[in-house]
Structures are given as C-alpha cells and as structure tokens.
mmCIF file of C-alpha atoms in Angstrom:
data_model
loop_
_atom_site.group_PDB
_atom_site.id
_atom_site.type_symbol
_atom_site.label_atom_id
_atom_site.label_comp_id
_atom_site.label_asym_id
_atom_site.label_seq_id
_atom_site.Cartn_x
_atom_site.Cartn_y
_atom_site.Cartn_z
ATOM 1 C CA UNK A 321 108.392 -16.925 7.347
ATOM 2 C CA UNK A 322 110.380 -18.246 4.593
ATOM 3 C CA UNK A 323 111.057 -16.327 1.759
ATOM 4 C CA UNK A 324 112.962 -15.646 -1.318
ATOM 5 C CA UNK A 325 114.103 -12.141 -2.512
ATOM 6 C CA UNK A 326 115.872 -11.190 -5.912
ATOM 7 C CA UNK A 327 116.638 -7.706 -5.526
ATOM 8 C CA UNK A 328 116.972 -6.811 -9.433
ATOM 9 C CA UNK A 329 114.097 -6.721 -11.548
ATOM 10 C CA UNK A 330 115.996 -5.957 -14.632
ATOM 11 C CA UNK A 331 119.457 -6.502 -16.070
ATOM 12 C CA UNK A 332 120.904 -5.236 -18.888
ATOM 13 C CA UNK A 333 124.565 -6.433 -19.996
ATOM 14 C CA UNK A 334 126.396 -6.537 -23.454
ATOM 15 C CA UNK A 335 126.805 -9.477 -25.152
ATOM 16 C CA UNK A 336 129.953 -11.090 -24.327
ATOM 17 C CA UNK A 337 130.112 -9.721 -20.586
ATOM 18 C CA UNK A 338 129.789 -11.444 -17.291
ATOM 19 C CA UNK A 339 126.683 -11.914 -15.401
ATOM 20 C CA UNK A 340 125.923 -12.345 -11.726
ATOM 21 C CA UNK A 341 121.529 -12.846 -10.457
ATOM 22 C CA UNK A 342 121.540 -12.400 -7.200
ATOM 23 C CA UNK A 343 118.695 -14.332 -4.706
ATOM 24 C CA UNK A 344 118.757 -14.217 -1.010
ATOM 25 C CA UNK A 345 116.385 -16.747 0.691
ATOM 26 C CA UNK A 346 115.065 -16.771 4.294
ATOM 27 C CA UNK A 347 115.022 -20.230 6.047
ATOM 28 C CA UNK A 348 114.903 -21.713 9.036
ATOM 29 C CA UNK A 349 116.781 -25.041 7.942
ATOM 30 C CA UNK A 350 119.196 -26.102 5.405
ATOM 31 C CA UNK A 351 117.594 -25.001 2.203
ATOM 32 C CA UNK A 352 116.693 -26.779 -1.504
ATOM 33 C CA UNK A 353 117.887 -24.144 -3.979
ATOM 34 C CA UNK A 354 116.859 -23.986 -7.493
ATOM 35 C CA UNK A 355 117.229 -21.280 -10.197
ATOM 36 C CA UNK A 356 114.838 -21.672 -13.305
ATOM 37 C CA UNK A 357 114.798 -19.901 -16.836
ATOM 38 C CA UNK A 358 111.723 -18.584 -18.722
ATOM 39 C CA UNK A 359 112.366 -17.725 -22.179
ATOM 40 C CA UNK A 360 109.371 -15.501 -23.752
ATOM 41 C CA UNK A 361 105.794 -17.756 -24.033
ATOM 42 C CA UNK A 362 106.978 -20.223 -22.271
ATOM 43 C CA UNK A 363 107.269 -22.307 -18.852
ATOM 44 C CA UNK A 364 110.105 -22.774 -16.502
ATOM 45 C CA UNK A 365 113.113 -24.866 -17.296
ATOM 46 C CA UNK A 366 115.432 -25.734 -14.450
ATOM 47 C CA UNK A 367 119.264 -24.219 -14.730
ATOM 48 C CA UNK A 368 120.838 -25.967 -11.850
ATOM 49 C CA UNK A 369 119.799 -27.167 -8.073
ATOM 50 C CA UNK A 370 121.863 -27.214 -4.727
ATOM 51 C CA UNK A 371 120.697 -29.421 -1.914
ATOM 52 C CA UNK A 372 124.163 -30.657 -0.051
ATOM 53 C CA UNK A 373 127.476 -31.370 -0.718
ATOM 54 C CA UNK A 374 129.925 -28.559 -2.880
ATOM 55 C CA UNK A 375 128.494 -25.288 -2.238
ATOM 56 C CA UNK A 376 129.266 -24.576 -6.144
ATOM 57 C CA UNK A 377 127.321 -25.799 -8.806
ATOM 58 C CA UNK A 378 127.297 -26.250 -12.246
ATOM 59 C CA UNK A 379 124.096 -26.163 -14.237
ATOM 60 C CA UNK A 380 122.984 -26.237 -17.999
ATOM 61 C CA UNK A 381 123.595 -23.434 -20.430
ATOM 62 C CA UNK A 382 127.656 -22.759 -18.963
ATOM 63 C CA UNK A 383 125.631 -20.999 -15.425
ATOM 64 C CA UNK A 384 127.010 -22.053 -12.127
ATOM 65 C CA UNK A 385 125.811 -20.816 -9.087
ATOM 66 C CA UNK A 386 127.260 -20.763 -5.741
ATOM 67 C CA UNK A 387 125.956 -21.266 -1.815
ATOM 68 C CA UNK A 388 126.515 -19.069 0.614
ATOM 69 C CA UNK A 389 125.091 -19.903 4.224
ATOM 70 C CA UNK A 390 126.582 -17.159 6.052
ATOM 71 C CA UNK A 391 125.274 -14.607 3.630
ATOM 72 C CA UNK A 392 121.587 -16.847 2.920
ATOM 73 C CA UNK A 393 122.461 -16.615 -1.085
ATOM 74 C CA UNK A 394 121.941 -18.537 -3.885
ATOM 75 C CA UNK A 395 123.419 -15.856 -6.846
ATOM 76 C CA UNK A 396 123.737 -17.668 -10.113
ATOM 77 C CA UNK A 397 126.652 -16.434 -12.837
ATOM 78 C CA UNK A 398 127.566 -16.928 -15.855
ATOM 79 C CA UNK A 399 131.266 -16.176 -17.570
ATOM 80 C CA UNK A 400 130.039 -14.341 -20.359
ATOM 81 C CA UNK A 401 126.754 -14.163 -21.833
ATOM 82 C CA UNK A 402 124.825 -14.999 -25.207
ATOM 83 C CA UNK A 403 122.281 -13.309 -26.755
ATOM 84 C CA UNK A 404 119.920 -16.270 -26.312
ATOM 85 C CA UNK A 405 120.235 -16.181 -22.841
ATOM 86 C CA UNK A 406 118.250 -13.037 -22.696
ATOM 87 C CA UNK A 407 114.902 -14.695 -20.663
ATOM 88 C CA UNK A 408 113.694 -14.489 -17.332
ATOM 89 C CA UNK A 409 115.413 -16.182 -13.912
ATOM 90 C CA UNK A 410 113.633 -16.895 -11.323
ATOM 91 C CA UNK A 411 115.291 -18.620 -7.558
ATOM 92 C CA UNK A 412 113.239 -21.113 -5.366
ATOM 93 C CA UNK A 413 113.531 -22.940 -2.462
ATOM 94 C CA UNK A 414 111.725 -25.993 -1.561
ATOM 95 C CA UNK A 415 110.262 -26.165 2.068
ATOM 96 C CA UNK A 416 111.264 -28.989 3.715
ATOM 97 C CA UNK A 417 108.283 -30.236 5.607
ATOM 98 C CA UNK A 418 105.734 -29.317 2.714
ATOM 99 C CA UNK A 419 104.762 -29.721 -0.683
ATOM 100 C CA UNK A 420 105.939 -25.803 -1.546
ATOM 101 C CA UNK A 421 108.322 -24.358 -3.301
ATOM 102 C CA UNK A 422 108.594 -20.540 -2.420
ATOM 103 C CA UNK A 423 109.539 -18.999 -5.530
ATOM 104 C CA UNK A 424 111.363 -14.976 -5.796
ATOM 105 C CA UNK A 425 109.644 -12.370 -8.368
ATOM 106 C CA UNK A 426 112.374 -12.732 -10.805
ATOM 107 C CA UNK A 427 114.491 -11.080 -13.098
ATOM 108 C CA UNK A 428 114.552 -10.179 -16.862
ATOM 109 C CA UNK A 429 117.485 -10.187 -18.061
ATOM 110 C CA UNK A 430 117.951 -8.172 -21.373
ATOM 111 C CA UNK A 431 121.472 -8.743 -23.586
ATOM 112 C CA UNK A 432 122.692 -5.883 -25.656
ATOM 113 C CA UNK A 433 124.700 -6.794 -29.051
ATOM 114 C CA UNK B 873 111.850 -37.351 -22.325
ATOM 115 C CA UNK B 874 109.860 -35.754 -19.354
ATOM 116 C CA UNK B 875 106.476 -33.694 -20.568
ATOM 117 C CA UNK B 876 103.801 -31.999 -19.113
ATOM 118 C CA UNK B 877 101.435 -30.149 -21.301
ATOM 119 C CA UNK B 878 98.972 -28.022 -20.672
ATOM 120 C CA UNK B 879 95.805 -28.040 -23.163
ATOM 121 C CA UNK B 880 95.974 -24.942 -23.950
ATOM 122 C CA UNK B 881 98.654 -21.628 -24.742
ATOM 123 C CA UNK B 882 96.195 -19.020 -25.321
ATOM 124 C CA UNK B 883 92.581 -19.045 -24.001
ATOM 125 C CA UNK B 884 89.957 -15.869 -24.305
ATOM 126 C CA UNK B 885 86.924 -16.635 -21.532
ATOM 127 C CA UNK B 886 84.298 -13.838 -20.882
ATOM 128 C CA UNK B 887 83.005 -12.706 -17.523
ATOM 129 C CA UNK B 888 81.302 -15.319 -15.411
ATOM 130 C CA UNK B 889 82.301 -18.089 -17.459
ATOM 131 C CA UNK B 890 83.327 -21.528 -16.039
ATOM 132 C CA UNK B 891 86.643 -22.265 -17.356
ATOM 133 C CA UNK B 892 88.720 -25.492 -17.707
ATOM 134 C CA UNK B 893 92.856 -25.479 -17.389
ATOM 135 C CA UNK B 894 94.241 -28.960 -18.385
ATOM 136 C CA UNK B 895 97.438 -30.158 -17.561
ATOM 137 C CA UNK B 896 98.610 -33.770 -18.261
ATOM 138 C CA UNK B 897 102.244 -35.274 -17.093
ATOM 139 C CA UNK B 898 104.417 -38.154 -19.061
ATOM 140 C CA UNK B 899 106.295 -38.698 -15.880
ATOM 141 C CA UNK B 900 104.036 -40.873 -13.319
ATOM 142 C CA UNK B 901 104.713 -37.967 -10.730
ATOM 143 C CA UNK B 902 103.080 -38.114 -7.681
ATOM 144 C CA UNK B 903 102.846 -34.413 -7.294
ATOM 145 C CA UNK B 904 101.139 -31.979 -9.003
ATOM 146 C CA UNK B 905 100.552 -28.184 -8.822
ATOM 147 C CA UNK B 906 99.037 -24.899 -10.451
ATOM 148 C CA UNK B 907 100.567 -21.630 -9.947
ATOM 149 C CA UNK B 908 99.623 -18.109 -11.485
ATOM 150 C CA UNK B 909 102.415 -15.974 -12.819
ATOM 151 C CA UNK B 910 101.970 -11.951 -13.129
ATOM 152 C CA UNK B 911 104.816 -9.470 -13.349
ATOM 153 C CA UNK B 912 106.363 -8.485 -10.306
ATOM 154 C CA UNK B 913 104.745 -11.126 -8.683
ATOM 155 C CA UNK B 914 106.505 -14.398 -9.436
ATOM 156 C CA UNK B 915 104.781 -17.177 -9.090
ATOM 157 C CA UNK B 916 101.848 -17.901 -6.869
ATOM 158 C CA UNK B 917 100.678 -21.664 -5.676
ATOM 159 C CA UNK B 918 96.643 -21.423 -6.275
ATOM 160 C CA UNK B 919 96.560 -25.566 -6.033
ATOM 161 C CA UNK B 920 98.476 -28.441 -5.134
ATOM 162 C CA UNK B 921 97.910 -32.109 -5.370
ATOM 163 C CA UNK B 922 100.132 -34.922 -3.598
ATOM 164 C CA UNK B 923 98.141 -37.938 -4.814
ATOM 165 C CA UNK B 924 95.038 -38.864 -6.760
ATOM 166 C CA UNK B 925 91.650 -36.994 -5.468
ATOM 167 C CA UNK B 926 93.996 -35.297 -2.779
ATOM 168 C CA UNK B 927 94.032 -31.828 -2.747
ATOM 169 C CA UNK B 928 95.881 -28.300 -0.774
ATOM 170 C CA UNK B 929 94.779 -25.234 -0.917
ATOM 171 C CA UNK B 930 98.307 -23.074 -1.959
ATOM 172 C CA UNK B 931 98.492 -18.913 -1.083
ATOM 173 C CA UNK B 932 95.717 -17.801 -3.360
ATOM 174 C CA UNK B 933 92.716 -20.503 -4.165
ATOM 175 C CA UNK B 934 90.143 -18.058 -3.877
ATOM 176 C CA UNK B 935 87.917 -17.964 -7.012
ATOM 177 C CA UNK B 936 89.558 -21.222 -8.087
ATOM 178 C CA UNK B 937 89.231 -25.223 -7.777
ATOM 179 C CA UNK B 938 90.827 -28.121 -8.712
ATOM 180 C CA UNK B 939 90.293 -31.626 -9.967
ATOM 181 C CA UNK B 940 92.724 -34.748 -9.844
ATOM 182 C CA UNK B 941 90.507 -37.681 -10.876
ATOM 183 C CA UNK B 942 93.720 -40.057 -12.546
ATOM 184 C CA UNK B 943 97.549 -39.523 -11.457
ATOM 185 C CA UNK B 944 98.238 -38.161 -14.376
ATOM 186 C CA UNK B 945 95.947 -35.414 -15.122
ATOM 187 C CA UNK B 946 95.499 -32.059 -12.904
ATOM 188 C CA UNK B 947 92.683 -29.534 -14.109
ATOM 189 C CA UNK B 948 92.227 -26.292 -12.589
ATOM 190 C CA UNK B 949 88.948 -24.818 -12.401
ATOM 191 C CA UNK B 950 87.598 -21.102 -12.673
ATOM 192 C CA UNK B 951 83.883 -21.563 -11.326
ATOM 193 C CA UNK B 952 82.972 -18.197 -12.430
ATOM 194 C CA UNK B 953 86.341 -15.924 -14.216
ATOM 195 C CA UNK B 954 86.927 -12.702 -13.747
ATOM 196 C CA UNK B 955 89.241 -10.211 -15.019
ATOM 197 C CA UNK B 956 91.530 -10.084 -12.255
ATOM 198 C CA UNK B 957 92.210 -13.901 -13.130
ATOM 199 C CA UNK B 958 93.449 -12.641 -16.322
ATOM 200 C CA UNK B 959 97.333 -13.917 -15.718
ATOM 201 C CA UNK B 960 99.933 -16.760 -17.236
ATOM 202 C CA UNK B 961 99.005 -20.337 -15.178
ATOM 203 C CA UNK B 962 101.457 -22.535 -14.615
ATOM 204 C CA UNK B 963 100.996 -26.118 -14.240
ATOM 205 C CA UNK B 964 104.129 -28.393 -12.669
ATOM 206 C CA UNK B 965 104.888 -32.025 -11.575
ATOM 207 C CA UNK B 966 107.035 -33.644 -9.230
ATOM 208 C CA UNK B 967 108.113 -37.058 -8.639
ATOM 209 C CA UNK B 968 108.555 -37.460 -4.454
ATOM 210 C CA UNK B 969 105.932 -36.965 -2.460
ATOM 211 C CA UNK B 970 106.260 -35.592 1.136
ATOM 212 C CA UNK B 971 110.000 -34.263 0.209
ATOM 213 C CA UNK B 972 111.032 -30.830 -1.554
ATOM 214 C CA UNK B 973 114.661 -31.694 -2.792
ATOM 215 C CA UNK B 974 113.467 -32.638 -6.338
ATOM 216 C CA UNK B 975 112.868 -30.014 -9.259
ATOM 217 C CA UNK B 976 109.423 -29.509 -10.526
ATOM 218 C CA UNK B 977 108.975 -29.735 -14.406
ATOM 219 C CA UNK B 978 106.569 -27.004 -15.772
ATOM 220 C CA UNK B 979 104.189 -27.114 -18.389
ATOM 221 C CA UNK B 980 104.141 -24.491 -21.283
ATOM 222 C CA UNK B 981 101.982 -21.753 -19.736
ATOM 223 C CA UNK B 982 98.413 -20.919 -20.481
ATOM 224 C CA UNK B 983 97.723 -16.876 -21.083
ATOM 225 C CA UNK B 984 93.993 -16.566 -20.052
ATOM 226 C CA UNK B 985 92.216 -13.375 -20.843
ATOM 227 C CA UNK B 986 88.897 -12.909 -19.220
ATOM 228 C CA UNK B 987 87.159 -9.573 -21.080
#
C-alpha cells in the first residue's frame, strides 16, 4: 500500500541553525512529491514539488529538498532557519492512477531565539 | 491570484445537527476535495470530486456527504454531527483531472466544534 511516513513529530532548532524534515514514502512507481507548510489557523501552502528531472529542488521560502530513490526519501532542508518559519510540514505523494494524494502526519517545527 | 475559500474559519454545531461546509475555488479546477485534519493524524480524504455532480468516497466518508452542483463550488455535508467530527476540514482544488503531478491549493481551514 502506498504510504508516506515522517518519522519526527516535533523539531526544535535555534534560530539561525540548519534544518533537515525527513519523509520516506512507499510506492510502487515513480512518485509525485510535494512538501506543504501550515502556519497556525491556517491551510496548506505548497513549499516545493518533484515529479522528474534534477533530483534537487528548490522551493519558496530558501527550502530545497532533495530525491532519493534508492533510499524512497523526499527530506526537505533549509540552510538556516527564521523564526517565521516555525509552522507545520507536512510530505505527500500523489498516486498516479487516482485522484489521491497520500499525505504523512507531519511535523511541527518549533524555532528557538 | 489562485483562491479557494471556505465559508467559514470557526463554526460551533450541537449534537445531531445538519451542518453545511462551503468551499468555493477562483481557479476553474476540475478537481475538488475535503479532507479532515487532527493531530497525529495528518490529513484524511473524507470526499473527492473530479467533475460536476461526480463524486468518490476518500478513506473516511462515514457520517459525511458531499454536494458539487456548479464546478466551482464543493460543500461538505454533516447529516447528523457528532463530537468525534469535531476536527480542522480542509477543502482543496486541483486543475488536471485523471493525473496527480499537479499541487492542490487549500482553502483556509474550518475548526468545527460539535458540543
């Protein structure tokens, strides 16, 4: 069955320091990968999307996430943080063959000053 | 600029009440959907919709229903709410039908409390 996993429910990292979100996905096929952001209140905005071509991408917001077939990630970084980045992430992948997208639980990401 | 909005951010409904979720897209999609977002569960498709009056079932539609009388508009109906549909609903749009390699654009969020 397909599925997506993020493995960390929470972060916490200073201001200022690197970040790394990992997602694993489970997939028979070559995969549409997508990591959204959920700030407090409100609905999903879309960071950056990988369906062929340069397995790194660059997305909004200075995140960039990179493709890994032989490892089935998707793990989205970021150089170093802001304080406004502090939301929740969540990865996705869109089943080819259907009108889903399968999305992962998520992770809140908390910034420290 | 691309919108969907959903008619409401914060809605209180009591036990056994029907209740109405609008959602409305800017974007002449072709798809539509409602999930329902609780912590630690991501979200979870109730309802999609690839076309006007066309209708899926997603992982969880019991206790719910849906509407799609104009291409634009996408209600999700609560025939009788409960408190364990107390949760954050998510309503989202795409443009291709039949293909998954597009992003979905997401409405606000509507917090429903039932009491």
């Amino acid at each position: 069955a397909q599925s997506v996993t993020q493995p960390d429910i929470h972060i916490t990292v200073s201001e200022g320091a690197s970040l790394e979100l990992r997602c694993n996905y489970s997939y028979g096929a070559t995969p549409y990968l997508f990591w959204y952001v959920q700030s407090p209140g409100q609905g999903l905005q879309l960071l950056l999307k990988y369906f062929s071509g340069d397995t790194l991408v660059q997305g909004i917001k200075g995140f960039e996430a990179e493709f890994k077939r032989s490892q089935s990630s998707f793990n989205l970084r970021k150089p170093s943080v802001h304080w406004s980045d502090a939301a929740e992430y969540f990865c996705a992948v869109g089943a080819s063959g259907t009108y889903k997208y399968i999305f992962g639980t998520g992770t809140r990401l908390k910034v420290l000053a | 600029d691309v919108k969907v909005t959903q008619s409401s951010r914060y809605l209180v409904k009591r036990t056994g009440e029907k209740v109405f979720l609008e959602c409305v897209q800017d974007m002449d999609h072709e798809n539509m959907f409602w999930y329902r977002q609780d912590p630690g569960l991501g979200l979870r498709l109730i309802y999609f919709s690839y076309d006007v009056k066309m209708k899926e079932k997603g992982d969880i539609p019991e206790g719910y229903s849906v509407s799609r009388e104009k291409k634009e508009r996408f209600s999700l109906i609560l025939e009788s709410a409960s408190t364990n549909q107390t949760s954050m609903y998510l309503c989202a749009s795409t443009l291709a039908a039949g293909s998954m390699n597009t992003e979905a654009f997401f409405g606000q969020g509507t917090r429903l409390t039932v009491v």
